[in-house]
Coordinates of C-alpha atoms (C1' of nucleotides) in Angstrom, one line a residue:
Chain A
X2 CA -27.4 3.8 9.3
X3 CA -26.6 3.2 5.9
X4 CA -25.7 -0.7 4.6
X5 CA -22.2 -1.2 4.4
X6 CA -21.4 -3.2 0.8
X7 CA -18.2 -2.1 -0.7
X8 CA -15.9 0.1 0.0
X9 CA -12.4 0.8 -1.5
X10 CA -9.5 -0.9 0.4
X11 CA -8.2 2.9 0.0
X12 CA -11.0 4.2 1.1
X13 CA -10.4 2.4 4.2
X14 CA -6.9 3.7 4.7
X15 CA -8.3 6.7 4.5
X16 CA -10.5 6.9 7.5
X17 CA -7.0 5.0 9.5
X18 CA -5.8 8.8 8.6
X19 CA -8.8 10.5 9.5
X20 CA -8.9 9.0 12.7
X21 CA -5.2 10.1 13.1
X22 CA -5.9 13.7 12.2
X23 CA -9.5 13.3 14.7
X24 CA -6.8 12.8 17.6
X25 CA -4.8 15.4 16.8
X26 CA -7.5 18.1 16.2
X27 CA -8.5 16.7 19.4
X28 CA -5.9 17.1 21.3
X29 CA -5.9 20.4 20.1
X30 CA -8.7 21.6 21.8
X31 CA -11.2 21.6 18.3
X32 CA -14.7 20.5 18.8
X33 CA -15.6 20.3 14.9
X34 CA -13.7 19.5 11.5
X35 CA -14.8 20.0 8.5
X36 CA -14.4 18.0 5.5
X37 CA -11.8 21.0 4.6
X38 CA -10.3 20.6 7.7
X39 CA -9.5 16.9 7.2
X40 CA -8.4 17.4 3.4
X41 CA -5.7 19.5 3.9
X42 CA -4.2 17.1 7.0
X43 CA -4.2 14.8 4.3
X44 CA -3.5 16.2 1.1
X45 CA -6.4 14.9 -0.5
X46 CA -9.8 17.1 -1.7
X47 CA -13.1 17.3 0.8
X48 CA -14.9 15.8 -1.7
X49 CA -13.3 12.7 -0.9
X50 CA -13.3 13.2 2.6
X51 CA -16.6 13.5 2.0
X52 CA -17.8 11.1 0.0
X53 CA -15.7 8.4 2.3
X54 CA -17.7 9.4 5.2
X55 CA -21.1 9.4 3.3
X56 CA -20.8 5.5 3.3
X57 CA -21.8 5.2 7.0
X58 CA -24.3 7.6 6.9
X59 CA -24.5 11.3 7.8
X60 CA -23.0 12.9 11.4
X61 CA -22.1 16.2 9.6
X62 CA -23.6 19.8 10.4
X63 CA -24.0 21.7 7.5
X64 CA -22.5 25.2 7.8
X65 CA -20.6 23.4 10.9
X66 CA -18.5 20.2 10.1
X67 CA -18.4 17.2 11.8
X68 CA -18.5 16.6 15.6
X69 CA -14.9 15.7 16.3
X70 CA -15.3 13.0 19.2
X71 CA -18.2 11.5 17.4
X72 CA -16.7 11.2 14.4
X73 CA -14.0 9.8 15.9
X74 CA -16.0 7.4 18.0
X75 CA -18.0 6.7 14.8
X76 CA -14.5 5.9 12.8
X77 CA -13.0 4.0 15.0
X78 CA -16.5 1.4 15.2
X79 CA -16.4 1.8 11.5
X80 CA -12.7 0.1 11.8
X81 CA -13.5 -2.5 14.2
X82 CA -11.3 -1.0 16.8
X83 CA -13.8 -0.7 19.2
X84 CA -12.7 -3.8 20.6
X85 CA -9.3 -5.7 21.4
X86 CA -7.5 -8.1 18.9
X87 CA -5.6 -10.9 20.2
X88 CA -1.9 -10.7 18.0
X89 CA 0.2 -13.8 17.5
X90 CA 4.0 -12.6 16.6
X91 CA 5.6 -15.5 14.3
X92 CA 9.2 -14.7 14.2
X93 CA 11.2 -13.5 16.9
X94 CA 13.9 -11.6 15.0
X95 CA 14.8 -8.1 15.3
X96 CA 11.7 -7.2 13.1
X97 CA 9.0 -9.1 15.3
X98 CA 11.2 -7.7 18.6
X99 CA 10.9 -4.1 16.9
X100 CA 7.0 -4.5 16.1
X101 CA 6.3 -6.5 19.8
X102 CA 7.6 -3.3 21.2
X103 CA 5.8 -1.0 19.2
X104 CA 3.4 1.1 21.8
X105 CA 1.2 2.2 19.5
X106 CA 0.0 -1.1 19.1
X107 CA -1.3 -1.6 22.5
X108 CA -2.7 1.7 22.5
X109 CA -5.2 1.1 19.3
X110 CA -6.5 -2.5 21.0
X111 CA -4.3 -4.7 19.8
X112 CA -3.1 -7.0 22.0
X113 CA 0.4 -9.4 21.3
X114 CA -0.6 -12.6 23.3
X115 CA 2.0 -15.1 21.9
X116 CA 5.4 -14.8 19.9
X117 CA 7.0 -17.7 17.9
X118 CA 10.1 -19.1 16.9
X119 CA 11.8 -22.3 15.7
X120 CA 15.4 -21.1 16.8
X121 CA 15.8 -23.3 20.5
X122 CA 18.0 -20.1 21.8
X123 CA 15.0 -18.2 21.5
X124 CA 11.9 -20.4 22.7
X125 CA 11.2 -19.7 26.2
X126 CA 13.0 -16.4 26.4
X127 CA 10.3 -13.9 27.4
X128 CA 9.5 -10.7 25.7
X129 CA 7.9 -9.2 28.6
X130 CA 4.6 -10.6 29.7
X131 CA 5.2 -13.5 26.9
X132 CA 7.2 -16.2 26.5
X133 CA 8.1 -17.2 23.0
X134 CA 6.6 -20.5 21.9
X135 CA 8.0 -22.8 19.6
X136 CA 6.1 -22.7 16.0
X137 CA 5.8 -26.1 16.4
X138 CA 3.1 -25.6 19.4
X139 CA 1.7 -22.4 17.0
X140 CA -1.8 -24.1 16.0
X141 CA -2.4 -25.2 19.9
X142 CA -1.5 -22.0 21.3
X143 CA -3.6 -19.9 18.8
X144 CA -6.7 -21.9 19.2
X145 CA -6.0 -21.6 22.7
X146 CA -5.4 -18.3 23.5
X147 CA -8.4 -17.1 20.1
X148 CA -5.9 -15.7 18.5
X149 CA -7.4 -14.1 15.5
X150 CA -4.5 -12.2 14.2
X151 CA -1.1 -13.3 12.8
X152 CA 2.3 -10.9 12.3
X153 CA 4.5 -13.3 10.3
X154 CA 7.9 -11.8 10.5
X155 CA 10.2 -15.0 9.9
X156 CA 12.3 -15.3 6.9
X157 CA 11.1 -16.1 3.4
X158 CA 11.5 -19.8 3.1
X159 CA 9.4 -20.2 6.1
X160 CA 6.8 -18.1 5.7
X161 CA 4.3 -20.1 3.4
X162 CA 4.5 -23.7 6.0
X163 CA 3.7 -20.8 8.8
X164 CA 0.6 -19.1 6.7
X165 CA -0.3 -23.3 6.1
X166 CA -0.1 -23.6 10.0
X167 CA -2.1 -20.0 10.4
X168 CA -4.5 -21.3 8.6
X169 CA -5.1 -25.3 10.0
X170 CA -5.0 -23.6 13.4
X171 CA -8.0 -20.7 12.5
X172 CA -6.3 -17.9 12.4
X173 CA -8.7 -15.0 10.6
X174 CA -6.1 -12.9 9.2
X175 CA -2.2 -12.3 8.0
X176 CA -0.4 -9.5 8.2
X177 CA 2.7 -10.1 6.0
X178 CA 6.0 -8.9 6.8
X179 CA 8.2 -11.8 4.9
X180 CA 9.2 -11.4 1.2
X181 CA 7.2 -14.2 -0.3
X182 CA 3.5 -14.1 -1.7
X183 CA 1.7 -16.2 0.3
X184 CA -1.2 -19.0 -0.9
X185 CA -4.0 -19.0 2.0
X186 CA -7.8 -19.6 1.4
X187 CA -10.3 -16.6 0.5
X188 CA -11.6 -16.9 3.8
X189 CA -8.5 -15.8 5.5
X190 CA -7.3 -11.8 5.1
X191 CA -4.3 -11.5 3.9
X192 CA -1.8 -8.3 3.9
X193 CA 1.8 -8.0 2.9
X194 CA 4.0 -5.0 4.0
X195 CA 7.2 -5.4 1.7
X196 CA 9.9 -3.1 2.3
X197 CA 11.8 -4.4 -1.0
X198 CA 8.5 -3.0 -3.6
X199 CA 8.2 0.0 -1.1
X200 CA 12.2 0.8 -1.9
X201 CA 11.3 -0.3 -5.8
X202 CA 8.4 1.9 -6.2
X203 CA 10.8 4.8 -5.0
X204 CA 13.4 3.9 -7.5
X205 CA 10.7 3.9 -10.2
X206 CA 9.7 7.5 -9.1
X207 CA 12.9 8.6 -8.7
X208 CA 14.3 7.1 -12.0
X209 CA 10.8 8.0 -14.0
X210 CA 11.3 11.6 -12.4
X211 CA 10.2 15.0 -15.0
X212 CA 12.0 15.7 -17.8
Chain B
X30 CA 11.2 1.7 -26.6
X31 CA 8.0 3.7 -25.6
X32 CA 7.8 6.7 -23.8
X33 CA 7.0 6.2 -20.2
X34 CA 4.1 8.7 -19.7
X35 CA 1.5 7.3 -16.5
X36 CA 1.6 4.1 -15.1
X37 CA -0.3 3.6 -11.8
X38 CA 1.5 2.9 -8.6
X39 CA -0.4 -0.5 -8.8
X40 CA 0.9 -1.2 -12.3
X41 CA 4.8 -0.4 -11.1
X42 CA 4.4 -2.4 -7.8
X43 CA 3.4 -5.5 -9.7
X44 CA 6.0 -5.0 -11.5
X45 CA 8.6 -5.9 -8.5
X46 CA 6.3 -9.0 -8.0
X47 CA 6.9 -10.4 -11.3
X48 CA 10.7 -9.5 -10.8
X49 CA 10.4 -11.8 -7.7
X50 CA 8.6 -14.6 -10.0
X51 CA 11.2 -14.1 -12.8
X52 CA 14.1 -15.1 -10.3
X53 CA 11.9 -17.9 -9.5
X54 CA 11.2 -19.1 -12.9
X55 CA 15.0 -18.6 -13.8
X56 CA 15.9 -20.5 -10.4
X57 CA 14.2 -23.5 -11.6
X58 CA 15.9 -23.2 -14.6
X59 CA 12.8 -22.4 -17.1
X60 CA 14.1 -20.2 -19.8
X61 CA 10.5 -18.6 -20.8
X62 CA 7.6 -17.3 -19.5
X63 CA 3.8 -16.7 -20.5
X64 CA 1.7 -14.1 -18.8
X65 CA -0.2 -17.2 -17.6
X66 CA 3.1 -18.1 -16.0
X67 CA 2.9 -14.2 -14.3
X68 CA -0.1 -14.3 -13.6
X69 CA -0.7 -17.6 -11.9
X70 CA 2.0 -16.9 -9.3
X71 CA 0.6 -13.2 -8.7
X72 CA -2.6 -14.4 -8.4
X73 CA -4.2 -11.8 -11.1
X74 CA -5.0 -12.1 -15.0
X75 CA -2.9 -12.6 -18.0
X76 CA -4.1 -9.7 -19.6
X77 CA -3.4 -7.2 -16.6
X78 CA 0.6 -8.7 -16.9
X79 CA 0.5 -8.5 -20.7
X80 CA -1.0 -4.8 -20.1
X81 CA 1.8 -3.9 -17.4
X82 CA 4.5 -5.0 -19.7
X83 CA 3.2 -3.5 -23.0
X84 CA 3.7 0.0 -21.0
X85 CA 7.5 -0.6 -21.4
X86 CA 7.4 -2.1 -25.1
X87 CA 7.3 -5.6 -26.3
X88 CA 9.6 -8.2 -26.0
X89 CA 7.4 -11.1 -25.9
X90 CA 7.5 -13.7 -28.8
X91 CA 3.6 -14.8 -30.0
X92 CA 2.8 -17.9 -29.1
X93 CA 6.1 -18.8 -27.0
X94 CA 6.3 -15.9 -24.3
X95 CA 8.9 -13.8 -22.5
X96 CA 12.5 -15.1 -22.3
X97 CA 13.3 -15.0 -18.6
X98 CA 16.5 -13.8 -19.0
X99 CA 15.9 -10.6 -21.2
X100 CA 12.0 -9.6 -18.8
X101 CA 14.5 -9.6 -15.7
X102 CA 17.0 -7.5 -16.7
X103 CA 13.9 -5.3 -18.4
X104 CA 12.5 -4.7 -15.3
X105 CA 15.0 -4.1 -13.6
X106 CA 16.2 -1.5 -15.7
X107 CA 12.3 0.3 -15.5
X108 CA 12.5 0.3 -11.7
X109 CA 15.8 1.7 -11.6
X110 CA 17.3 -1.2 -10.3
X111 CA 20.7 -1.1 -12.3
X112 CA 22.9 0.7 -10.3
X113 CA 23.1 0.8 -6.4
X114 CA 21.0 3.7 -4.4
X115 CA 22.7 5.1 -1.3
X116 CA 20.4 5.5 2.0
X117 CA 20.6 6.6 5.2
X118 CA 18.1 5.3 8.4
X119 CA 17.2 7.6 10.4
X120 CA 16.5 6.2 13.8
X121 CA 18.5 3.8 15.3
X122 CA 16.2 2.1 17.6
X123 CA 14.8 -1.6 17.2
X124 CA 13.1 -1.2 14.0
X125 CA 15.8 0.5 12.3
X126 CA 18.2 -2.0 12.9
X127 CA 15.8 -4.7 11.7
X128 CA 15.4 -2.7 8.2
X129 CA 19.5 -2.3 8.7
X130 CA 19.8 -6.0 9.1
X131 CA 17.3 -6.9 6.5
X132 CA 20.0 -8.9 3.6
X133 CA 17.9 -8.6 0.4
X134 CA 18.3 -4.5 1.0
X135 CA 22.3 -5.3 -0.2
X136 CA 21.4 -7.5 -2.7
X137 CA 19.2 -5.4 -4.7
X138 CA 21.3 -2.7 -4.9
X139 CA 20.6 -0.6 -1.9
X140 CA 23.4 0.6 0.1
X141 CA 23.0 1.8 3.6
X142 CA 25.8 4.2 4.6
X143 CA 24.8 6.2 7.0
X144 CA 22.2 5.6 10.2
X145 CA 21.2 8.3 12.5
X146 CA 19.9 8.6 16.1
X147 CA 19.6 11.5 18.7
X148 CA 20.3 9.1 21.6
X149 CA 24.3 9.7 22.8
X150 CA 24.3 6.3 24.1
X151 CA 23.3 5.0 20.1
X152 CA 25.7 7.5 18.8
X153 CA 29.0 6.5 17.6
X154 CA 28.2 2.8 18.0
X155 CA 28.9 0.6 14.7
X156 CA 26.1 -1.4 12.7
X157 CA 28.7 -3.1 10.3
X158 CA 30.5 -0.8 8.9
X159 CA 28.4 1.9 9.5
X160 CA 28.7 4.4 12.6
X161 CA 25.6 5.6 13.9
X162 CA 25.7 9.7 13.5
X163 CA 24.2 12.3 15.7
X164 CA 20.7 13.6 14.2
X165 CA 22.5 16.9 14.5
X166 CA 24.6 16.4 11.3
X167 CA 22.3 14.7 9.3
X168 CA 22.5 17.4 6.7
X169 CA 26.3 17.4 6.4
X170 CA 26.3 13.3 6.2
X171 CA 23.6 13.2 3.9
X172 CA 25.2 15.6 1.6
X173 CA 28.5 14.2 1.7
X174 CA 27.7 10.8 1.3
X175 CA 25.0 11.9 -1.2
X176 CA 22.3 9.9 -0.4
X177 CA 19.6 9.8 -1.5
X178 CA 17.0 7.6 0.0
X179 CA 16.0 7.8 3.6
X180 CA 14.4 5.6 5.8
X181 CA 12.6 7.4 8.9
X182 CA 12.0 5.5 11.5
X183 CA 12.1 7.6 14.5
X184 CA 9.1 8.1 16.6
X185 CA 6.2 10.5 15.5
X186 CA 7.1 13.4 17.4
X187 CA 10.6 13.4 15.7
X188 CA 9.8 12.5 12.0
X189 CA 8.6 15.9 10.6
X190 CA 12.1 17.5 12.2
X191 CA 14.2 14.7 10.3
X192 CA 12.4 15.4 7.3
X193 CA 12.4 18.6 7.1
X194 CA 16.3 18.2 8.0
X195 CA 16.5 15.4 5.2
X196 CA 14.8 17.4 2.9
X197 CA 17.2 20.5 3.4
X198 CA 19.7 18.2 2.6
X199 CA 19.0 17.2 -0.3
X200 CA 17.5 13.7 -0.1
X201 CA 15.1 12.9 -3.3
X202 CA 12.9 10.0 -1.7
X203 CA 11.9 9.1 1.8
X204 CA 10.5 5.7 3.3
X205 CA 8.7 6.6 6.3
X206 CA 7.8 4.5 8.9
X207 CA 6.8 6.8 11.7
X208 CA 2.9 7.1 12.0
X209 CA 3.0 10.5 11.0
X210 CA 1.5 11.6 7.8
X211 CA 4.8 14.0 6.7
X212 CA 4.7 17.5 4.8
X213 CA 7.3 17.5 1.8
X214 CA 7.6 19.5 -1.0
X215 CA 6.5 17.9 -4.2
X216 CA 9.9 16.8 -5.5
X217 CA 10.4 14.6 -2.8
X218 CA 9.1 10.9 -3.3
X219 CA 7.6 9.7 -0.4
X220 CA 5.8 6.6 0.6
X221 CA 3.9 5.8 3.7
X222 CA 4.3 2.0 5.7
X223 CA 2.0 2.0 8.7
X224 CA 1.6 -1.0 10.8
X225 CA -1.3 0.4 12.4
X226 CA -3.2 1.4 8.9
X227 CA -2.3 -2.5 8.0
X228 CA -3.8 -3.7 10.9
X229 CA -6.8 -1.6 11.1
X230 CA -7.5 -2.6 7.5
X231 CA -7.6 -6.1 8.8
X232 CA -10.0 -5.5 11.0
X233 CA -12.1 -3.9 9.0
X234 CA -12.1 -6.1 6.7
X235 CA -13.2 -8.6 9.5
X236 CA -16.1 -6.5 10.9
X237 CA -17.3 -6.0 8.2
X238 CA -16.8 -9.5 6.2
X239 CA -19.5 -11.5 4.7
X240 CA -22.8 -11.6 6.5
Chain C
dT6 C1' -1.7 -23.3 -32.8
dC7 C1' -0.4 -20.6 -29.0
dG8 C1' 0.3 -16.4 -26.6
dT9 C1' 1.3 -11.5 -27.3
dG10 C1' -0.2 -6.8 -27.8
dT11 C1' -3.9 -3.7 -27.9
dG12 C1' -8.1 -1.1 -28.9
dA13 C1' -12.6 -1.2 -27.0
dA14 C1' -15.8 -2.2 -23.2
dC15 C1' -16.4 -2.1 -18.7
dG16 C1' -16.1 -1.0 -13.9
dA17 C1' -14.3 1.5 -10.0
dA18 C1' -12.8 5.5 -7.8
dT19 C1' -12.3 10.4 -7.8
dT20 C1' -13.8 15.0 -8.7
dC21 C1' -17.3 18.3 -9.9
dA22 C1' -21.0 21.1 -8.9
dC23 C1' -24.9 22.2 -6.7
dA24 C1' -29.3 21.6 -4.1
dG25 C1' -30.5 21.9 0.5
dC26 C1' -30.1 22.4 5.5
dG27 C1' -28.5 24.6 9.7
Chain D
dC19 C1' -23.8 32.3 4.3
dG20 C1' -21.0 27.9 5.0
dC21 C1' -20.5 23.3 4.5
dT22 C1' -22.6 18.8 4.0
dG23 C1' -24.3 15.1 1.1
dT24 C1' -24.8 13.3 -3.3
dG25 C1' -26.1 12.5 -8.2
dA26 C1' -23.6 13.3 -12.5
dA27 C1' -19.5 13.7 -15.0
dT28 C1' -15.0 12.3 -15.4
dT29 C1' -10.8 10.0 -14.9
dC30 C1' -8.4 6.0 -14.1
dG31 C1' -7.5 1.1 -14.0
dT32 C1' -8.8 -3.6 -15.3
dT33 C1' -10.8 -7.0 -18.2
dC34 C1' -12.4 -8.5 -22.7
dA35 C1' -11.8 -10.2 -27.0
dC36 C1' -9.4 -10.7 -31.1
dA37 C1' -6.1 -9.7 -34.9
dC38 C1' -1.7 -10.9 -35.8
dG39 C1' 3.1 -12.8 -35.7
dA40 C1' 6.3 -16.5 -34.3

DNA sequence: TCGTGTGAACGAATTCACAGCG
DNA sequence: CGCTGTGAATTCGTTCACACGA
């Protein structure tokens, strides 16, 4: 197997989709893709499909295509998924309520083990098998319960003091949902999901249009 | 002012980061800004802001920087940020209401008007000041209301119905959160927020981190 | 002097095009 | 023959480095 160094954060989207598409075709009854196959699922050429493949060596038939349960299999070790991830939910608002219940999530082995909040109304309140914490207790109860993930879905102002707290506590990566770039060491993965520049880079498009 | 030929999605959402920063920067009353300034906060290079700016023309003094004021309004103006946008959600279950809810959606200009659901115990309750409509008439709503952003977040099976519905309709841009990739025709804008494809490039990244 | 604006150099990612294998 | 795997060519984005203006 070939030696993974560095690979496009696109790139690595990409094979999130292929893995999508590897379901479907699946479910569909096909035993093998081809790069073709893939490309047009996702709009994008088989060169690239594969090329992105290439990177973790070679499960393709010439003449054939890929195996469609191995290469999923092989996608989804690629991703890490071949495990589950313990999730910590900080922010118990109607957007960490609206992710919690996400089913997907439990579906792809991610597993939401603790929810915070700093509103008293809401600690202790249960969100089916768990009871929302108080941030305060957040850097106990993710070292705890190895929490390696963090959803942080409170507003703005608090985000960065919960990222600081994240981080003291361990955590290994942030996924972003608040509106505020937050400062945590290189060591920790950070993502941001912004609705606001998703909206924005419509508005561009849509203002920039042909003419 | 210079003709807006190609910028890169990359280029056009860092330019709704330093919009962010400028409000900052003009929150704590500082009435210029270097690219240093930029780039600090955005955690890139000077050159990369001076580069993303110099797309749009120049209104930087040597040797002094940008006056906050004037960059603010200038970017807003690029993104398309000057007047309101009208949207629609479609899907009126947890998540949709979250995005409803969200307050800087108002604030920077985008107006929800219209939110959609198939679910006859959703339909005809309020969100505000907006009734939730049956799927059914999407087109009709859409059209008369003339919207033109949508926000999809109904679950997979549903989303290439709505859009295709949407896109009868009319709508120029849609914000889809349903993990589906969607088929549109080419004049439609359309950007893709996954929480899975964030979460599985976390744990990439963590497999796969330094060894 | 300081910091912009920009061509030139560089590096990264995509696409091309084809040899080679099933 | 069909489709993979991959170097080579190309396109695209970022960084460098410096001339020039405030």
């Amino acid at each position: 197997m070939k030696r993974i160094t560095k690979i496009s954060d696109s790139a690595v989207r990409r094979l999130s989709h292929y893995l999508r598409f590897l379901d479907e075709f699946e479910a569909a009854g096909q035993r093998t893709v081809s790069s073709g196959d893939l490309a047009e699922r996702g709009g994008i050429t088989s060169a690239q499909v594969r090329k992105d493949l290439s990177h973790f060596g070679s499960f393709g038939k010439r003449g054939t295509g890929y195996p469609v349960g191995a290469l999923r299999e092989r996608i989804v070790e690629i991703l890490g998924l071949g495990r589950t991830w313990r999730v910590a939910v900080v922010g118990a608002g109607k957007l960490g309520a609206a992710l919690f219940q996400y089913g997907g999530f439990r579906r792809q082995g991610f597993e939401v083990v603790a929810a915070f909040d700093t509103d008293p109304a809401k600690i202790g309140r249960r969100w089916g098998e768990v009871v929302i914490d108080d941030v305060a207790d957040l850097a106990r109860v993710v070292r705890k319960r190895q929490i390696e993930i963090a959803i942080v879905t409170t507003p703005a102002e608090a985000a960065q003091d919960v990222a600081d707290a994240l981080v003291a506590a361990g955590i290994a990566a942030i996924l972003n949902f608040a509106p505020r770039k937050l400062a945590v060491p290189l060591e920790v993965t950070l993502r941001d999901v912004s609705l606001t520049i998703e909206l924005e880079s419509l508005t561009f498009a849509l203002t920039h249009r042909e003419r």
